GROMACS .gro file of C-alpha atoms in nm:
model
  238
    1MET     CA    1   0.000   0.000   0.000
    2THR     CA    2   0.296   0.230   0.054
    3VAL     CA    3   0.375   0.213  -0.318
    4ALA     CA    4   0.021   0.331  -0.397
    5GLY     CA    5   0.050   0.608  -0.136
    6LYS     CA    6   0.378   0.729  -0.284
    7TYR     CA    7   0.233   0.718  -0.637
    8VAL     CA    8  -0.080   0.915  -0.544
    9ASN     CA    9   0.115   1.185  -0.363
   10GLU     CA   10   0.375   1.205  -0.639
   11LYS     CA   11   0.097   1.270  -0.892
   12ARG     CA   12  -0.059   1.525  -0.656
   13LEU     CA   13   0.277   1.703  -0.640
   14ASP     CA   14   0.288   1.714  -1.021
   15ILE     CA   15  -0.059   1.872  -1.034
   16ILE     CA   16   0.021   2.128  -0.764
   17ALA     CA   17   0.355   2.215  -0.927
   18ASN     CA   18   0.184   2.278  -1.262
   19ASN     CA   19  -0.081   2.496  -1.096
   20LEU     CA   20   0.181   2.702  -0.914
   21ALA     CA   21   0.394   2.736  -1.228
   22ASN     CA   22   0.094   2.894  -1.404
   23ALA     CA   23  -0.031   3.112  -1.119
   24GLN     CA   24   0.059   3.421  -1.325
   25THR     CA   25  -0.060   3.284  -1.662
   26ALA     CA   26  -0.362   3.479  -1.786
   27GLY     CA   27  -0.665   3.259  -1.846
   28PHE     CA   28  -0.509   2.950  -1.687
   29LYS     CA   29  -0.748   2.708  -1.517
   30ALA     CA   30  -0.621   2.492  -1.231
   31SER     CA   31  -0.630   2.112  -1.239
   32ARG     CA   32  -0.774   1.909  -0.951
   33PRO     CA   33  -0.722   1.541  -0.861
   34VAL     CA   34  -1.002   1.283  -0.844
   35PHE     CA   35  -0.955   1.002  -0.593
   36GLU     CA   36  -1.119   0.662  -0.558
   37MET     CA   37  -1.105   0.394  -0.288
   38ILE     CA   38  -0.956   0.061  -0.397
   39SER     CA   39  -0.994  -0.250  -0.181
   40THR     CA   40  -0.836  -0.593  -0.196
   41ALA     CA   41  -1.079  -0.735   0.065
   42GLN     CA   42  -1.444  -0.695  -0.024
   43ASP     CA   43  -1.601  -0.866   0.279
   44GLU     CA   44  -1.420  -0.731   0.584
   45THR     CA   45  -1.394  -0.397   0.756
   46GLY     CA   46  -1.147  -0.278   1.010
   47GLY     CA   47  -1.400  -0.148   1.261
   48SER     CA   48  -1.393   0.204   1.124
   49GLY     CA   49  -1.620   0.121   0.833
   50LEU     CA   50  -1.326   0.113   0.591
   51LEU     CA   51  -1.246  -0.207   0.408
   52LYS     CA   52  -0.931  -0.384   0.519
   53ASN     CA   53  -0.636  -0.342   0.283
   54SER     CA   54  -0.810  -0.052   0.112
   55TYR     CA   55  -0.611   0.235  -0.031
   56VAL     CA   56  -0.672   0.558  -0.219
   57ASN     CA   57  -0.592   0.579  -0.589
   58LEU     CA   58  -0.569   0.883  -0.816
   59SER     CA   59  -0.824   0.790  -1.081
   60ASP     CA   60  -0.843   1.109  -1.285
   61THR     CA   61  -0.801   1.486  -1.291
   62TYR     CA   62  -1.047   1.757  -1.383
   63ILE     CA   63  -1.023   2.124  -1.478
   64ASP     CA   64  -1.155   2.384  -1.236
   65PHE     CA   65  -1.334   2.631  -1.464
   66SER     CA   66  -1.430   2.872  -1.186
   67ASP     CA   67  -1.391   3.241  -1.268
   68ALA     CA   68  -1.069   3.423  -1.186
   69SER     CA   69  -1.002   3.788  -1.105
   70ILE     CA   70  -1.024   4.051  -1.377
   71VAL     CA   71  -0.729   4.287  -1.425
   72GLU     CA   72  -0.783   4.634  -1.569
   73SER     CA   73  -0.486   4.666  -1.806
   74GLY     CA   74  -0.603   4.967  -2.004
   75ALA     CA   75  -0.479   4.807  -2.327
   76LYS     CA   76  -0.739   4.872  -2.598
   77LEU     CA   77  -0.722   4.520  -2.740
   78ASP     CA   78  -0.731   4.330  -2.411
   79MET     CA   79  -1.066   4.165  -2.340
   80ALA     CA   80  -1.222   3.975  -2.052
   81ILE     CA   81  -1.534   3.759  -2.070
   82LEU     CA   82  -1.767   3.813  -1.775
   83GLY     CA   83  -1.984   3.504  -1.757
   84PRO     CA   84  -1.957   3.177  -1.950
   85GLY     CA   85  -1.776   3.121  -2.277
   86PHE     CA   86  -1.435   3.115  -2.441
   87PHE     CA   87  -1.256   3.311  -2.711
   88SER     CA   88  -1.197   3.112  -3.030
   89VAL     CA   89  -0.845   3.118  -3.173
   90MET     CA   90  -0.703   2.953  -3.484
   91THR     CA   91  -0.380   2.764  -3.417
   92PRO     CA   92  -0.166   2.547  -3.648
   93GLU     CA   93  -0.342   2.249  -3.486
   94GLY     CA   94  -0.690   2.390  -3.552
   95VAL     CA   95  -0.944   2.590  -3.352
   96GLN     CA   96  -0.876   2.616  -2.980
   97TYR     CA   97  -1.052   2.796  -2.697
   98THR     CA   98  -0.918   3.023  -2.425
   99ARG     CA   99  -1.015   3.267  -2.150
  100ASN     CA  100  -0.689   3.455  -2.201
  101GLY     CA  101  -0.791   3.785  -2.357
  102GLN     CA  102  -0.449   3.948  -2.393
  103PHE     CA  103  -0.457   4.035  -2.763
  104MET     CA  104  -0.260   4.252  -3.006
  105LEU     CA  105  -0.233   4.333  -3.378
  106ASP     CA  106   0.027   4.155  -3.589
  107LYS     CA  107   0.212   4.300  -3.891
  108SER     CA  108  -0.088   4.220  -4.110
  109SER     CA  109  -0.323   4.409  -3.872
  110ARG     CA  110  -0.486   4.084  -3.762
  111LEU     CA  111  -0.611   4.052  -3.406
  112VAL     CA  112  -0.395   3.777  -3.254
  113THR     CA  113  -0.298   3.622  -2.922
  114MET     CA  114   0.041   3.692  -2.766
  115GLY     CA  115   0.153   3.370  -2.934
  116GLY     CA  116   0.049   3.500  -3.276
  117ASP     CA  117  -0.265   3.289  -3.326
  118PRO     CA  118  -0.553   3.473  -3.499
  119VAL     CA  119  -0.854   3.553  -3.280
  120MET     CA  120  -1.176   3.451  -3.451
  121GLY     CA  121  -1.475   3.671  -3.508
  122LYS     CA  122  -1.816   3.577  -3.643
  123GLY     CA  123  -1.677   3.653  -3.989
  124GLY     CA  124  -1.351   3.463  -3.946
  125GLU     CA  125  -1.011   3.622  -3.877
  126ILE     CA  126  -1.038   3.982  -3.755
  127THR     CA  127  -0.840   4.252  -3.933
  128ILE     CA  128  -0.830   4.601  -3.782
  129ASN     CA  129  -0.670   4.855  -4.015
  130VAL     CA  130  -0.602   5.131  -3.766
  131THR     CA  131  -0.597   5.480  -3.918
  132ASP     CA  132  -0.514   5.814  -3.762
  133GLY     CA  133  -0.788   5.960  -3.547
  134LYS     CA  134  -0.999   5.644  -3.533
  135GLU     CA  135  -1.036   5.478  -3.194
  136ILE     CA  136  -1.092   5.107  -3.134
  137LEU     CA  137  -1.408   5.049  -2.932
  138ILE     CA  138  -1.526   4.707  -2.816
  139GLU     CA  139  -1.888   4.683  -2.705
  140SER     CA  140  -2.016   4.455  -2.429
  141ASP     CA  141  -2.139   4.200  -2.686
  142GLY     CA  142  -1.791   4.179  -2.841
  143SER     CA  143  -1.865   4.405  -3.138
  144ILE     CA  144  -1.545   4.577  -3.252
  145TYR     CA  145  -1.570   4.928  -3.393
  146LEU     CA  146  -1.301   5.134  -3.560
  147GLY     CA  147  -1.439   5.481  -3.517
  148LYS     CA  148  -1.804   5.441  -3.621
  149ASP     CA  149  -1.740   5.144  -3.850
  150LEU     CA  150  -1.822   4.790  -3.736
  151VAL     CA  151  -1.523   4.564  -3.803
  152ASP     CA  152  -1.651   4.230  -3.668
  153THR     CA  153  -1.783   4.069  -3.350
  154ILE     CA  154  -1.566   3.853  -3.127
  155LYS     CA  155  -1.671   3.487  -3.142
  156VAL     CA  156  -1.752   3.372  -2.788
  157VAL     CA  157  -1.844   3.004  -2.750
  158GLU     CA  158  -1.971   2.794  -2.460
  159PHE     CA  159  -2.015   2.417  -2.443
  160LYS     CA  160  -2.271   2.191  -2.276
  161ASP     CA  161  -2.013   1.926  -2.189
  162MET     CA  162  -1.732   2.105  -2.005
  163LYS     CA  163  -1.556   1.770  -1.957
  164GLY     CA  164  -1.498   1.773  -2.332
  165LEU     CA  165  -1.253   2.062  -2.296
  166LYS     CA  166  -0.898   1.929  -2.280
  167PRO     CA  167  -0.596   2.150  -2.200
  168VAL     CA  168  -0.338   2.165  -2.479
  169SER     CA  169  -0.125   2.457  -2.358
  170LYS     CA  170  -0.102   2.691  -2.061
  171SER     CA  171  -0.443   2.849  -2.126
  172ASN     CA  172  -0.576   2.688  -2.445
  173PHE     CA  173  -0.823   2.402  -2.476
  174THR     CA  174  -0.949   2.177  -2.752
  175TYR     CA  175  -1.304   2.047  -2.747
  176THR     CA  176  -1.369   1.673  -2.783
  177GLY     CA  177  -1.741   1.677  -2.709
  178THR     CA  178  -2.023   1.613  -2.954
  179ASP     CA  179  -2.199   1.952  -2.953
  180ALA     CA  180  -2.068   2.230  -3.176
  181GLY     CA  181  -2.085   2.496  -2.907
  182GLU     CA  182  -2.299   2.806  -2.908
  183THR     CA  183  -2.295   3.172  -2.814
  184PRO     CA  184  -2.378   3.216  -2.442
  185LYS     CA  185  -2.719   3.366  -2.375
  186VAL     CA  186  -2.577   3.606  -2.115
  187TYR     CA  187  -2.218   3.731  -2.116
  188THR     CA  188  -2.022   4.055  -2.129
  189VAL     CA  189  -1.697   4.139  -2.305
  190ARG     CA  190  -1.500   4.403  -2.114
  191GLN     CA  191  -1.246   4.605  -2.310
  192GLY     CA  192  -0.911   4.699  -2.155
  193SER     CA  193  -0.917   4.402  -1.916
  194TYR     CA  194  -0.813   4.038  -1.903
  195GLU     CA  195  -0.880   3.739  -1.680
  196THR     CA  196  -0.599   3.614  -1.459
  197SER     CA  197  -0.528   3.257  -1.347
  198ASN     CA  198  -0.776   3.103  -1.101
  199VAL     CA  199  -0.492   2.942  -0.901
  200ASN     CA  200  -0.507   3.031  -0.531
  201VAL     CA  201  -0.137   3.036  -0.442
  202VAL     CA  202  -0.193   3.023  -0.065
  203LEU     CA  203  -0.418   2.716  -0.083
  204GLU     CA  204  -0.185   2.547  -0.331
  205MET     CA  205   0.112   2.604  -0.098
  206VAL     CA  206  -0.081   2.457   0.196
  207ASP     CA  207  -0.170   2.154  -0.017
  208LEU     CA  208   0.192   2.130  -0.135
  209ILE     CA  209   0.327   2.113   0.220
  210ALA     CA  210   0.069   1.852   0.325
  211THR     CA  211   0.136   1.641   0.015
  212MET     CA  212   0.514   1.657   0.060
  213ARG     CA  213   0.479   1.544   0.421
  214ALA     CA  214   0.255   1.255   0.317
  215PHE     CA  215   0.499   1.155   0.043
  216GLU     CA  216   0.790   1.161   0.288
  217CYS     CA  217   0.589   0.955   0.538
  218TYR     CA  218   0.511   0.685   0.280
  219THR     CA  219   0.876   0.686   0.171
  220LYS     CA  220   0.992   0.625   0.529
  221ILE     CA  221   0.737   0.346   0.579
  222ASP     CA  222   0.842   0.188   0.250
  223GLN     CA  223   1.206   0.201   0.359
  224MET     CA  224   1.116   0.054   0.698
  225PHE     CA  225   0.942  -0.245   0.538
  226SER     CA  226   1.236  -0.287   0.303
  227ASP     CA  227   1.476  -0.297   0.598
  228ILE     CA  228   1.256  -0.548   0.782
  229ASN     CA  229   1.241  -0.773   0.476
  230SER     CA  230   1.619  -0.757   0.441
  231LYS     CA  231   1.666  -0.858   0.805
  232LEU     CA  232   1.414  -1.142   0.773
  233THR     CA  233   1.598  -1.265   0.466
  234GLU     CA  234   1.926  -1.263   0.657
  235LEU     CA  235   1.769  -1.449   0.953
  236ALA     CA  236   1.626  -1.711   0.719
  237LYS     CA  237   1.978  -1.808   0.618
  238PHE     CA  238   2.053  -1.941   0.969
   0.00000   0.00000   0.00000
């Protein structure tokens, strides 16, 4: 059982480390572990209601899609979604979805992510040919205006099956579900802002310390059993 305990806590450490590494990544969503009880004795309990020889196994992980804080950056092309939904971006691997609204214009005047991936509008890629004296205005529904001229509307998509969203980078997701996604009924796009990571550093650090202690405890127990087995092997020779 000590091997299982070490494995579970090692995987927990990996999850926590990844969360902490992305605590400052805009739009990042933290991962959480899913545990299950495994038993090798189905008909006995140890008095506490727990099955004898039972142990906890890390069966899966899930993404915590809870909202994060909104930062007022003042940058005209930064956007935050208040409510459900994701921005659609076109990557070399296909369409991906993100809550990271830190955008800019590339050399071709396309609206892109900081990684250079085009941000999708309802009409496809968004091109904003900025001219002198014309201000970029983004309405609450995602409509982008250059002066008084409508350029396009940001494509915001939500999905019925959130489990179908799989992380592929620090803040991007692909969708593996069956529905095509749809525009949220209620949402707001806020210009000059972006969503931060939803990682709570304090809670992650508390969990990190507890997990490290548990891992060390299982390691010591494992070593103790190893020493006992070695001594028993030596005694058996006499």
